[in-house]
mmCIF file of C-alpha atoms in Angstrom:
data_model
loop_
_atom_site.group_PDB
_atom_site.id
_atom_site.type_symbol
_atom_site.label_atom_id
_atom_site.label_comp_id
_atom_site.label_asym_id
_atom_site.label_seq_id
_atom_site.Cartn_x
_atom_site.Cartn_y
_atom_site.Cartn_z
ATOM 1 C CA MET A 1 0.000 0.000 0.000
ATOM 2 C CA ASN A 2 1.037 3.607 -0.398
ATOM 3 C CA ARG A 3 1.207 6.048 2.452
ATOM 4 C CA CYS A 4 -0.208 9.101 0.755
ATOM 5 C CA GLY A 5 0.498 11.679 3.376
ATOM 6 C CA PRO A 6 3.923 13.042 4.287
ATOM 7 C CA SER A 7 5.637 11.960 7.447
ATOM 8 C CA LEU A 8 8.519 13.344 9.439
ATOM 9 C CA LEU A 9 9.413 10.782 12.029
ATOM 10 C CA ALA A 10 12.234 11.260 14.503
ATOM 11 C CA ILE A 11 13.376 8.529 16.855
ATOM 12 C CA GLY A 12 15.870 9.080 19.651
ATOM 13 C CA LEU A 13 17.637 6.509 21.791
ATOM 14 C CA CYS A 14 18.956 6.778 25.290
ATOM 15 C CA ALA A 15 22.703 6.795 25.730
ATOM 16 C CA SER A 16 24.289 3.448 26.428
ATOM 17 C CA ALA A 17 27.562 1.664 26.043
ATOM 18 C CA ILE A 18 27.545 1.172 22.278
ATOM 19 C CA ALA A 19 30.109 0.742 19.538
ATOM 20 C CA GLN A 20 29.106 3.579 17.218
ATOM 21 C CA GLN A 21 26.486 6.298 16.824
ATOM 22 C CA ARG A 22 25.009 7.621 13.597
ATOM 23 C CA SER A 23 22.256 9.991 12.539
ATOM 24 C CA VAL A 24 20.451 9.109 9.317
ATOM 25 C CA LEU A 25 17.714 10.962 7.429
ATOM 26 C CA PHE A 26 15.708 8.970 4.859
ATOM 27 C CA ILE A 27 14.212 10.931 1.950
ATOM 28 C CA GLY A 28 11.960 8.789 -0.217
ATOM 29 C CA ASN A 29 8.404 7.579 -0.632
ATOM 30 C CA SER A 30 6.388 4.427 0.075
ATOM 31 C CA TYR A 31 9.343 2.124 -0.659
ATOM 32 C CA THR A 32 10.856 3.717 2.456
ATOM 33 C CA SER A 33 7.702 4.028 4.559
ATOM 34 C CA VAL A 34 6.091 0.594 4.010
ATOM 35 C CA ASN A 35 7.054 -1.636 6.954
ATOM 36 C CA ASP A 36 8.952 1.369 8.384
ATOM 37 C CA LEU A 37 12.408 0.851 6.910
ATOM 38 C CA PRO A 38 14.082 3.573 9.059
ATOM 39 C CA ASN A 39 12.924 1.991 12.310
ATOM 40 C CA THR A 40 13.768 -1.522 11.085
ATOM 41 C CA PHE A 41 17.283 -0.322 10.325
ATOM 42 C CA ARG A 42 17.494 1.368 13.729
ATOM 43 C CA GLN A 43 16.486 -1.788 15.600
ATOM 44 C CA LEU A 44 18.815 -3.977 13.543
ATOM 45 C CA ALA A 45 21.739 -1.679 14.335
ATOM 46 C CA LEU A 46 20.807 -1.539 18.022
ATOM 47 C CA SER A 47 20.923 -5.341 18.226
ATOM 48 C CA LEU A 48 24.496 -5.116 16.951
ATOM 49 C CA GLY A 49 25.441 -2.574 19.615
ATOM 50 C CA ASP A 50 25.171 0.557 17.471
ATOM 51 C CA THR A 51 22.881 3.528 18.056
ATOM 52 C CA VAL A 52 21.171 5.169 15.108
ATOM 53 C CA ASN A 53 18.967 8.230 15.369
ATOM 54 C CA VAL A 54 16.692 8.194 12.317
ATOM 55 C CA ALA A 55 14.186 10.476 10.666
ATOM 56 C CA ALA A 56 12.217 10.248 7.428
ATOM 57 C CA SER A 57 10.430 12.429 4.908
ATOM 58 C CA ASP A 58 8.679 9.919 2.674
ATOM 59 C CA PRO A 59 5.345 11.021 1.153
ATOM 60 C CA GLY A 60 3.867 8.370 -1.118
ATOM 61 C CA GLY A 61 4.832 8.525 -4.785
ATOM 62 C CA TYR A 62 7.214 11.448 -4.405
ATOM 63 C CA THR A 63 9.974 11.973 -6.946
ATOM 64 C CA PHE A 64 13.323 13.706 -6.518
ATOM 65 C CA GLN A 65 11.877 16.674 -8.391
ATOM 66 C CA MET A 66 9.001 16.933 -5.901
ATOM 67 C CA GLN A 67 11.272 16.398 -2.888
ATOM 68 C CA SER A 68 13.684 19.100 -4.025
ATOM 69 C CA ALA A 69 10.962 21.729 -3.536
ATOM 70 C CA TYR A 70 9.045 20.091 -0.653
ATOM 71 C CA MET A 71 9.456 22.214 2.458
ATOM 72 C CA PRO A 72 9.064 19.404 5.035
ATOM 73 C CA THR A 73 11.956 17.614 3.319
ATOM 74 C CA LEU A 74 14.078 20.754 3.115
ATOM 75 C CA ASN A 75 13.319 21.521 6.744
ATOM 76 C CA ALA A 76 14.281 17.975 7.730
ATOM 77 C CA ILE A 77 17.629 18.352 5.944
ATOM 78 C CA ALA A 78 18.256 21.649 7.734
ATOM 79 C CA SER A 79 17.128 20.384 11.140
ATOM 80 C CA GLN A 80 20.542 19.091 12.190
ATOM 81 C CA ALA A 81 23.986 18.047 10.967
ATOM 82 C CA TRP A 82 23.229 14.551 9.669
ATOM 83 C CA ASP A 83 25.885 11.874 9.328
ATOM 84 C CA TYR A 84 24.046 10.364 6.341
ATOM 85 C CA VAL A 85 21.079 11.329 4.181
ATOM 86 C CA VAL A 86 19.496 8.530 2.145
ATOM 87 C CA LEU A 87 17.899 9.468 -1.189
ATOM 88 C CA GLN A 88 15.287 7.197 -2.820
ATOM 89 C CA GLU A 89 13.756 8.150 -6.163
ATOM 90 C CA GLN A 90 10.284 7.133 -7.352
ATOM 91 C CA SER A 91 10.471 3.421 -8.134
ATOM 92 C CA GLN A 92 10.172 3.569 -11.948
ATOM 93 C CA ILE A 93 11.930 6.770 -13.043
ATOM 94 C CA PRO A 94 15.556 5.543 -12.776
ATOM 95 C CA SER A 95 14.691 2.572 -15.027
ATOM 96 C CA PHE A 96 13.459 4.796 -17.887
ATOM 97 C CA PRO A 97 15.562 5.542 -20.998
ATOM 98 C CA GLN A 98 18.688 7.498 -20.067
ATOM 99 C CA SER A 99 17.586 10.539 -22.048
ATOM 100 C CA GLN A 100 14.525 10.719 -19.813
ATOM 101 C CA VAL A 101 16.433 9.944 -16.605
ATOM 102 C CA GLU A 102 18.871 12.737 -17.471
ATOM 103 C CA THR A 103 15.943 15.167 -17.593
ATOM 104 C CA GLU A 104 13.597 13.911 -14.875
ATOM 105 C CA CYS A 105 15.987 12.443 -12.292
ATOM 106 C CA TYR A 106 19.670 13.371 -12.347
ATOM 107 C CA PRO A 107 19.283 17.168 -12.069
ATOM 108 C CA TYR A 108 17.037 16.880 -9.019
ATOM 109 C CA ALA A 109 19.308 14.316 -7.378
ATOM 110 C CA ALA A 110 22.052 16.942 -7.682
ATOM 111 C CA VAL A 111 19.776 19.641 -6.226
ATOM 112 C CA LEU A 112 19.045 17.472 -3.189
ATOM 113 C CA VAL A 113 22.722 16.688 -2.674
ATOM 114 C CA ASP A 114 23.525 20.408 -2.917
ATOM 115 C CA SER A 115 20.920 21.106 -0.229
ATOM 116 C CA ILE A 116 22.389 18.397 1.990
ATOM 117 C CA LEU A 117 25.953 19.685 1.672
ATOM 118 C CA ALA A 118 24.872 23.300 2.068
ATOM 119 C CA ASN A 119 23.527 22.301 5.474
ATOM 120 C CA ASP A 120 26.695 20.398 6.445
ATOM 121 C CA THR A 121 29.615 19.629 4.150
ATOM 122 C CA CYS A 122 30.438 16.539 6.225
ATOM 123 C CA THR A 123 27.104 14.807 5.607
ATOM 124 C CA GLN A 124 27.448 11.762 3.355
ATOM 125 C CA PRO A 125 24.646 11.330 0.748
ATOM 126 C CA VAL A 126 23.581 7.718 0.091
ATOM 127 C CA PHE A 127 21.493 6.737 -2.933
ATOM 128 C CA TYR A 128 19.009 3.959 -2.170
ATOM 129 C CA MET A 129 19.215 1.584 -5.159
ATOM 130 C CA THR A 130 15.759 0.048 -5.323
ATOM 131 C CA TRP A 131 14.567 -3.175 -6.977
ATOM 132 C CA GLY A 132 12.741 -4.090 -10.148
ATOM 133 C CA ARG A 133 9.085 -5.017 -9.960
ATOM 134 C CA GLN A 134 8.384 -8.696 -9.496
ATOM 135 C CA ASN A 135 7.487 -9.317 -13.152
ATOM 136 C CA GLY A 136 8.808 -6.141 -14.706
ATOM 137 C CA ASP A 137 7.062 -2.828 -15.337
ATOM 138 C CA ALA A 138 3.918 -3.643 -17.304
ATOM 139 C CA ASP A 139 2.964 0.043 -17.454
ATOM 140 C CA ASN A 140 6.011 0.920 -19.562
ATOM 141 C CA CYS A 141 6.889 -2.381 -21.256
ATOM 142 C CA ASP A 142 5.305 -1.454 -24.606
ATOM 143 C CA THR A 143 7.366 1.723 -25.003
ATOM 144 C CA TRP A 144 10.576 0.644 -23.231
ATOM 145 C CA PRO A 145 11.275 -3.124 -23.649
ATOM 146 C CA PRO A 146 14.192 -3.335 -21.154
ATOM 147 C CA VAL A 147 11.720 -3.044 -18.263
ATOM 148 C CA CYS A 148 9.456 -5.855 -19.478
ATOM 149 C CA THR A 149 11.220 -8.260 -17.091
ATOM 150 C CA TYR A 150 12.486 -8.007 -13.554
ATOM 151 C CA ASP A 151 16.100 -8.566 -14.651
ATOM 152 C CA GLY A 152 15.887 -5.883 -17.313
ATOM 153 C CA MET A 153 14.347 -3.349 -14.951
ATOM 154 C CA GLN A 154 16.905 -4.161 -12.252
ATOM 155 C CA ALA A 155 19.795 -3.603 -14.669
ATOM 156 C CA GLU A 156 18.455 -0.146 -15.581
ATOM 157 C CA LEU A 157 17.978 0.787 -11.925
ATOM 158 C CA ARG A 158 21.497 -0.347 -11.104
ATOM 159 C CA PHE A 159 22.994 1.775 -13.874
ATOM 160 C CA SER A 160 21.129 4.948 -12.933
ATOM 161 C CA TYR A 161 21.744 4.720 -9.196
ATOM 162 C CA LEU A 162 25.444 4.094 -9.694
ATOM 163 C CA GLN A 163 25.576 7.043 -12.077
ATOM 164 C CA MET A 164 23.982 9.278 -9.442
ATOM 165 C CA ALA A 165 26.424 8.058 -6.800
ATOM 166 C CA GLN A 166 29.412 8.726 -9.037
ATOM 167 C CA ASP A 167 28.165 12.111 -10.240
ATOM 168 C CA ASN A 168 27.536 13.338 -6.694
ATOM 169 C CA ASP A 169 30.443 11.774 -4.741
ATOM 170 C CA ALA A 170 27.850 9.718 -2.882
ATOM 171 C CA PHE A 171 27.449 6.125 -1.738
ATOM 172 C CA ALA A 172 25.048 3.699 -3.400
ATOM 173 C CA ALA A 173 23.268 1.307 -1.033
ATOM 174 C CA PRO A 174 22.850 -1.736 -3.328
ATOM 175 C CA VAL A 175 19.501 -2.961 -2.026
ATOM 176 C CA GLY A 176 18.388 -3.893 -5.541
ATOM 177 C CA MET A 177 21.451 -6.076 -6.140
ATOM 178 C CA ALA A 178 21.008 -7.890 -2.816
ATOM 179 C CA TRP A 179 17.361 -8.322 -3.861
ATOM 180 C CA LYS A 180 18.488 -9.964 -7.109
ATOM 181 C CA HIS A 181 20.842 -12.283 -5.230
ATOM 182 C CA VAL A 182 18.002 -13.444 -2.974
ATOM 183 C CA ARG A 183 15.732 -14.008 -5.971
ATOM 184 C CA ASP A 184 18.443 -15.977 -7.783
ATOM 185 C CA THR A 185 19.555 -18.166 -4.860
ATOM 186 C CA HIS A 186 16.539 -18.370 -2.533
ATOM 187 C CA PRO A 187 13.451 -18.023 -4.757
ATOM 188 C CA LEU A 188 11.119 -19.250 -1.999
ATOM 189 C CA ILE A 189 11.817 -16.114 0.065
ATOM 190 C CA ASN A 190 9.175 -13.642 -1.064
ATOM 191 C CA LEU A 191 10.474 -10.061 -0.997
ATOM 192 C CA TYR A 192 7.313 -8.463 -2.424
ATOM 193 C CA ASN A 193 3.925 -7.689 -1.013
ATOM 194 C CA ALA A 194 0.757 -8.497 -2.960
ATOM 195 C CA ASP A 195 1.114 -5.589 -5.415
ATOM 196 C CA GLN A 196 4.408 -7.096 -6.757
ATOM 197 C CA SER A 197 6.109 -3.747 -6.227
ATOM 198 C CA HIS A 198 6.360 -2.729 -2.574
ATOM 199 C CA PRO A 199 8.471 -4.734 -0.120
ATOM 200 C CA SER A 200 7.208 -7.511 2.089
ATOM 201 C CA PRO A 201 8.559 -7.555 5.661
ATOM 202 C CA GLU A 202 11.365 -9.743 4.295
ATOM 203 C CA GLY A 203 12.133 -7.151 1.629
ATOM 204 C CA THR A 204 12.283 -4.338 4.160
ATOM 205 C CA TYR A 205 14.491 -6.417 6.460
ATOM 206 C CA LEU A 206 16.854 -7.099 3.557
ATOM 207 C CA ALA A 207 16.994 -3.360 2.782
ATOM 208 C CA ALA A 208 17.714 -2.541 6.434
ATOM 209 C CA SER A 209 20.553 -5.062 6.450
ATOM 210 C CA VAL A 210 22.045 -3.500 3.310
ATOM 211 C CA PHE A 211 21.896 -0.064 4.915
ATOM 212 C CA TYR A 212 23.644 -1.363 8.004
ATOM 213 C CA SER A 213 26.583 -2.697 5.995
ATOM 214 C CA THR A 214 26.664 0.409 3.781
ATOM 215 C CA ILE A 215 26.727 2.900 6.643
ATOM 216 C CA PHE A 216 28.753 0.961 9.225
ATOM 217 C CA ARG A 217 30.894 -0.907 6.668
ATOM 218 C CA ALA A 218 30.457 -4.061 8.700
ATOM 219 C CA SER A 219 28.547 -7.323 8.494
ATOM 220 C CA SER A 220 25.072 -7.530 10.000
ATOM 221 C CA ALA A 221 25.340 -11.331 10.340
ATOM 222 C CA GLY A 222 25.442 -11.202 14.124
ATOM 223 C CA ALA A 223 22.264 -9.160 14.578
ATOM 224 C CA THR A 224 19.719 -10.570 17.015
ATOM 225 C CA PHE A 225 16.814 -8.443 15.801
ATOM 226 C CA VAL A 226 14.764 -10.436 13.263
ATOM 227 C CA SER A 227 11.565 -8.338 13.141
ATOM 228 C CA ALA A 228 8.628 -10.701 12.501
ATOM 229 C CA LEU A 229 10.708 -13.017 10.306
ATOM 230 C CA ASP A 230 11.687 -16.617 10.779
ATOM 231 C CA PRO A 231 15.199 -16.475 12.303
ATOM 232 C CA ASP A 232 16.692 -18.711 9.602
ATOM 233 C CA THR A 233 15.235 -16.519 6.846
ATOM 234 C CA ALA A 234 16.507 -13.385 8.591
ATOM 235 C CA ALA A 235 20.002 -14.908 8.819
ATOM 236 C CA ILE A 236 20.021 -15.656 5.072
ATOM 237 C CA LEU A 237 18.976 -12.088 4.266
ATOM 238 C CA ARG A 238 21.643 -10.594 6.540
ATOM 239 C CA ASP A 239 24.372 -12.753 5.022
ATOM 240 C CA ILE A 240 23.387 -11.822 1.464
ATOM 241 C CA ALA A 241 23.103 -8.132 2.334
ATOM 242 C CA SER A 242 26.515 -8.109 4.007
ATOM 243 C CA SER A 243 28.325 -9.899 1.193
ATOM 244 C CA THR A 244 26.654 -7.775 -1.495
ATOM 245 C CA VAL A 245 27.923 -4.587 0.133
ATOM 246 C CA LEU A 246 31.256 -5.587 1.623
ATOM 247 C CA ASP A 247 32.580 -7.639 -1.278
ATOM 248 C CA SER A 248 32.236 -4.711 -3.706
ATOM 249 C CA MET A 249 32.484 -1.459 -1.749
ATOM 250 C CA SER A 250 34.404 0.336 -4.482
ATOM 251 C CA THR A 251 31.645 -0.581 -6.956
ATOM 252 C CA TRP A 252 29.085 1.097 -4.721
ATOM 253 C CA ASN A 253 31.350 4.151 -4.252
ATOM 254 C CA ILE A 254 31.467 3.523 -0.513
ATOM 255 C CA GLY A 255 34.270 5.564 1.027
ATOM 256 C CA VAL A 256 34.467 7.945 -1.925
ATOM 257 C CA ASN A 257 35.123 10.924 0.367
ATOM 258 C CA ASP A 258 37.537 9.220 2.755
ATOM 259 C CA PRO A 259 41.040 10.713 2.925
ATOM 260 C CA ASP A 260 43.781 8.734 1.221
ATOM 261 C CA ALA A 261 46.652 7.846 3.561
ATOM 262 C CA SER A 262 48.885 6.453 0.805
ATOM 263 C CA PHE A 263 52.488 7.582 1.109
ATOM 264 C CA THR A 264 55.800 7.257 -0.668
ATOM 265 C CA THR A 265 59.256 6.633 0.732
ATOM 266 C CA GLU A 266 62.846 7.349 -0.110
ATOM 267 C CA LEU A 267 65.356 4.920 1.375
ATOM 268 C CA GLU A 268 68.552 6.671 2.339
ATOM 269 C CA GLN A 269 71.834 5.668 3.910
ATOM 270 C CA ASN A 270 72.577 5.404 7.633
ATOM 271 C CA TYR A 271 69.272 3.679 8.427
ATOM 272 C CA THR A 272 67.269 6.711 7.356
ATOM 273 C CA VAL A 273 63.923 6.753 5.563
ATOM 274 C CA LEU A 274 62.120 9.773 4.193
ATOM 275 C CA PHE A 275 58.308 9.358 4.461
ATOM 276 C CA MET A 276 56.302 11.666 2.207
ATOM 277 C CA TYR A 277 52.555 12.372 2.226
ATOM 278 C CA GLY A 278 51.067 14.871 -0.202
ATOM 279 C CA GLY A 279 47.419 14.869 0.867
ATOM 280 C CA THR A 280 45.422 16.838 3.410
ATOM 281 C CA GLY A 281 44.228 16.005 6.897
ATOM 282 C CA THR A 282 45.968 15.198 10.164
ATOM 283 C CA SER A 283 48.657 12.524 9.953
ATOM 284 C CA TYR A 284 49.746 9.982 12.522
ATOM 285 C CA TRP A 285 52.702 7.710 11.812
ATOM 286 C CA ASP A 286 53.607 4.464 13.538
ATOM 287 C CA PHE A 287 57.098 3.697 12.243
ATOM 288 C CA GLY A 288 57.007 0.094 13.473
ATOM 289 C CA ASP A 289 59.825 0.536 15.975
ATOM 290 C CA GLU A 290 57.792 1.964 18.866
ATOM 291 C CA THR A 291 58.295 5.524 17.649
ATOM 292 C CA TYR A 292 55.612 7.828 16.285
ATOM 293 C CA SER A 293 55.097 11.186 14.599
ATOM 294 C CA ASP A 294 52.236 13.513 13.740
ATOM 295 C CA ALA A 295 54.061 15.303 10.914
ATOM 296 C CA SER A 296 52.599 15.141 7.429
ATOM 297 C CA SER A 297 56.005 14.130 6.044
ATOM 298 C CA SER A 298 58.952 13.013 8.104
ATOM 299 C CA VAL A 299 62.540 11.808 8.114
ATOM 300 C CA HIS A 300 62.937 8.852 10.428
ATOM 301 C CA TYR A 301 66.219 7.477 11.741
ATOM 302 C CA TYR A 302 65.936 3.787 12.628
ATOM 303 C CA GLN A 303 68.141 2.574 15.478
ATOM 304 C CA THR A 304 69.225 -0.749 14.022
ATOM 305 C CA GLY A 305 72.538 -2.426 13.387
ATOM 306 C CA SER A 306 71.471 -4.621 10.492
ATOM 307 C CA PRO A 307 69.001 -4.565 7.604
ATOM 308 C CA TRP A 308 65.447 -4.800 8.904
ATOM 309 C CA THR A 309 61.878 -4.605 7.602
ATOM 310 C CA PHE A 310 59.308 -2.558 9.495
ATOM 311 C CA ASP A 311 55.529 -2.326 9.116
ATOM 312 C CA VAL A 312 54.897 1.415 8.880
ATOM 313 C CA THR A 313 51.305 2.552 9.431
ATOM 314 C CA HIS A 314 50.040 5.956 8.364
ATOM 315 C CA THR A 315 46.608 7.158 9.491
ATOM 316 C CA VAL A 316 44.996 10.323 8.159
ATOM 317 C CA THR A 317 41.937 12.001 9.670
ATOM 318 C CA ASP A 318 40.133 14.722 7.741
ATOM 319 C CA ALA A 319 38.164 17.709 9.037
ATOM 320 C CA CYS A 320 34.969 15.605 9.113
ATOM 321 C CA GLY A 321 36.539 12.931 11.309
ATOM 322 C CA ARG A 322 36.798 10.411 8.457
ATOM 323 C CA THR A 323 39.917 8.276 8.632
ATOM 324 C CA ASN A 324 41.985 6.121 6.343
ATOM 325 C CA THR A 325 44.913 3.902 7.286
ATOM 326 C CA VAL A 326 47.625 2.465 5.058
ATOM 327 C CA THR A 327 50.299 0.020 6.212
ATOM 328 C CA GLN A 328 53.414 -0.522 4.138
ATOM 329 C CA GLN A 329 56.553 -2.560 4.686
ATOM 330 C CA VAL A 330 59.780 -0.574 4.622
ATOM 331 C CA THR A 331 63.233 -2.121 4.576
ATOM 332 C CA VAL A 332 65.952 -0.088 6.239
ATOM 333 C CA VAL A 333 69.140 0.141 4.206
ATOM 334 C CA MET A 334 72.543 -0.478 5.768
ATOM 335 C CA PRO A 335 75.278 2.099 5.281
ATOM 336 C CA GLN A 336 77.144 1.341 2.080
ATOM 337 C CA SER A 337 80.902 1.284 1.932
ATOM 338 C CA ILE A 338 81.900 4.066 -0.438
ATOM 339 C CA SER A 339 85.448 4.583 -1.523
ATOM 340 C CA GLY A 340 86.644 7.883 -0.156
ATOM 341 C CA ASN A 341 83.564 8.301 2.007
ATOM 342 C CA GLU A 342 84.843 11.490 3.557
ATOM 343 C CA PRO A 343 82.367 14.345 4.044
ATOM 344 C CA PRO A 344 82.100 16.777 1.129
ATOM 345 C CA ASP A 345 84.144 19.382 3.015
ATOM 346 C CA ARG A 346 83.920 21.868 0.156
ATOM 347 C CA ILE A 347 80.532 22.795 1.629
ATOM 348 C CA SER A 348 80.297 25.540 4.227
ATOM 349 C CA ALA A 349 77.296 26.498 6.339
ATOM 350 C CA ARG A 350 76.842 29.674 8.414
ATOM 351 C CA MET A 351 74.006 31.520 10.105
ATOM 352 C CA ARG A 352 72.794 34.992 9.160
ATOM 353 C CA ASP A 353 69.998 36.062 11.486
ATOM 354 C CA ASP A 354 67.488 33.169 11.238
ATOM 355 C CA GLU A 355 68.752 32.003 7.855
ATOM 356 C CA LEU A 356 71.160 29.119 7.261
ATOM 357 C CA ILE A 357 73.455 29.906 4.330
ATOM 358 C CA PHE A 358 75.109 27.080 2.371
ATOM 359 C CA SER A 359 78.023 27.815 0.026
ATOM 360 C CA ASN A 360 79.940 25.816 -2.584
ATOM 361 C CA LEU A 361 76.994 23.567 -3.431
ATOM 362 C CA LEU A 362 76.761 21.580 -6.625
ATOM 363 C CA GLY A 363 73.546 21.100 -8.582
ATOM 364 C CA THR A 364 73.550 17.398 -7.630
ATOM 365 C CA ASP A 365 73.699 18.013 -3.872
ATOM 366 C CA ASP A 366 70.673 17.133 -1.754
ATOM 367 C CA VAL A 367 69.915 19.605 1.049
ATOM 368 C CA LEU A 368 67.576 18.636 3.883
ATOM 369 C CA LEU A 369 66.430 20.485 7.021
ATOM 370 C CA THR A 370 64.457 18.704 9.760
ATOM 371 C CA ASP A 371 63.359 19.512 13.272
ATOM 372 C CA ALA A 372 64.251 17.548 16.400
ATOM 373 C CA LEU A 373 61.474 14.988 15.700
ATOM 374 C CA GLY A 374 62.583 14.367 12.133
ATOM 375 C CA ARG A 375 59.813 16.447 10.568
ATOM 376 C CA ILE A 376 60.847 18.025 7.298
ATOM 377 C CA ILE A 377 61.309 21.782 7.428
ATOM 378 C CA SER A 378 62.712 22.246 3.948
ATOM 379 C CA ARG A 379 64.072 20.177 1.088
ATOM 380 C CA PRO A 380 64.801 22.289 -1.996
ATOM 381 C CA SER A 381 64.185 20.488 -5.269
ATOM 382 C CA SER A 382 67.571 21.551 -6.623
ATOM 383 C CA ALA A 383 70.687 22.996 -5.013
ATOM 384 C CA LYS A 384 72.508 26.028 -6.332
ATOM 385 C CA ALA A 385 76.050 27.147 -5.517
ATOM 386 C CA SER A 386 74.691 29.289 -2.703
ATOM 387 C CA LEU A 387 71.445 28.658 -0.864
ATOM 388 C CA GLY A 388 69.707 30.347 2.063
ATOM 389 C CA LEU A 389 67.071 28.486 4.116
ATOM 390 C CA THR A 390 65.063 29.937 6.990
ATOM 391 C CA CYS A 391 65.185 28.141 10.341
ATOM 392 C CA GLY A 392 62.501 28.424 12.997
ATOM 393 C CA LYS A 393 63.001 28.609 16.737
ATOM 394 C CA GLY A 394 64.451 25.573 18.456
ATOM 395 C CA LEU A 395 66.631 22.817 17.038
ATOM 396 C CA THR A 396 67.167 22.467 13.286
ATOM 397 C CA ILE A 397 69.177 19.551 11.907
ATOM 398 C CA TRP A 398 70.678 19.985 8.457
ATOM 399 C CA ARG A 399 72.305 17.549 6.080
ATOM 400 C CA VAL A 400 73.875 17.901 2.651
ATOM 401 C CA THR A 401 74.457 14.725 0.622
ATOM 402 C CA ASP A 402 76.421 14.605 -2.613
ATOM 403 C CA LYS A 403 75.743 12.331 -5.584
ATOM 404 C CA ASN A 404 78.077 9.643 -4.166
ATOM 405 C CA GLY A 405 76.118 9.373 -0.931
ATOM 406 C CA ARG A 406 78.710 11.238 1.151
ATOM 407 C CA SER A 407 77.120 13.617 3.599
ATOM 408 C CA ILE A 408 77.893 16.385 6.013
ATOM 409 C CA THR A 409 75.540 17.250 8.856
ATOM 410 C CA GLY A 410 75.139 19.889 11.502
ATOM 411 C CA ARG A 411 72.628 21.441 13.835
ATOM 412 C CA VAL A 412 71.453 24.938 14.696
ATOM 413 C CA ILE A 413 69.593 26.091 17.807
ATOM 414 C CA ILE A 414 67.673 29.347 17.668
ATOM 415 C CA PRO A 415 66.344 30.441 21.071
#
């Protein structure tokens, strides 16, 4: 059945010892409201130890175009800083020919996302990929043959929802693809109600399980909440939902706005490694030898007497609190025996006010300034015969290395 009137439902939970907390606004229509998907999702998450505060604006039959100008929806978006806002289009429109979807759907999806981000740039939009009708869309089969069958309609929905996710740097919650998996592997589980369009309680439970894995990026297999379902059926639906999401997160654009903690290294002599990160956000390095740094890029001196491999972990946290962690093995290089490994004593260094002046440099010399923690202060891309580098207060360590690996070092303290 359709719920013809608008609803704005807010549900709050008391504080308890839980793993995670999220706030989620659902914007949709009867595919969201039938069987109360937001509350089903909330209870599923609670049974897994996670608190979700949910709200919904889901008048029956509403399209993205209608929602984009519907004041209760706009007011719901503006009512707080949401962690996630779920967007569900009218059930048929995304399966129409792309020329029509590009006119009737995509522009209004973008308008809604703009409204969400205007309220809070840290809110993550999530597009709710719905399912094809049980036997295809008979209303549009004559004019658009791809929707004459369930499989054909589902393929069109998948394409359009993924396009919206990619165009808007949003997640796609692949409910429709989990739906297809259930139909293909467990045909006796009925996901539809009598109208062959809206979800049965099983269909809503499957959707809630997909949203759990999409938002928490974790399996819902251990949930104890089964709604009114047979526990064995509920377990099958949770397993399929979890695998559909977690086995293909990049396909669904999940994590699209996470920072990237990838880094590069330069292995140098004397057990020294230069760690370089060119992104944004707050860095935290675990160098694998019980030493740490919060510099974005850093020179690290390993205290080891033989070649050794360390697991170096770099974690980046952005302004929205999103994190990404990358671990990489780094092998420390032993000092090499170089014939005539005397320091390049042609180089001179002197202070002038707060500037360190190097003289007699060659274009192949590498100049590096770090602070007491190994954080890079300056590393000019090329050295000239004379070079001046500004030093801040405190200890500055400098090193000049020639093309043969011979180096000269020193330190400066500015009070």
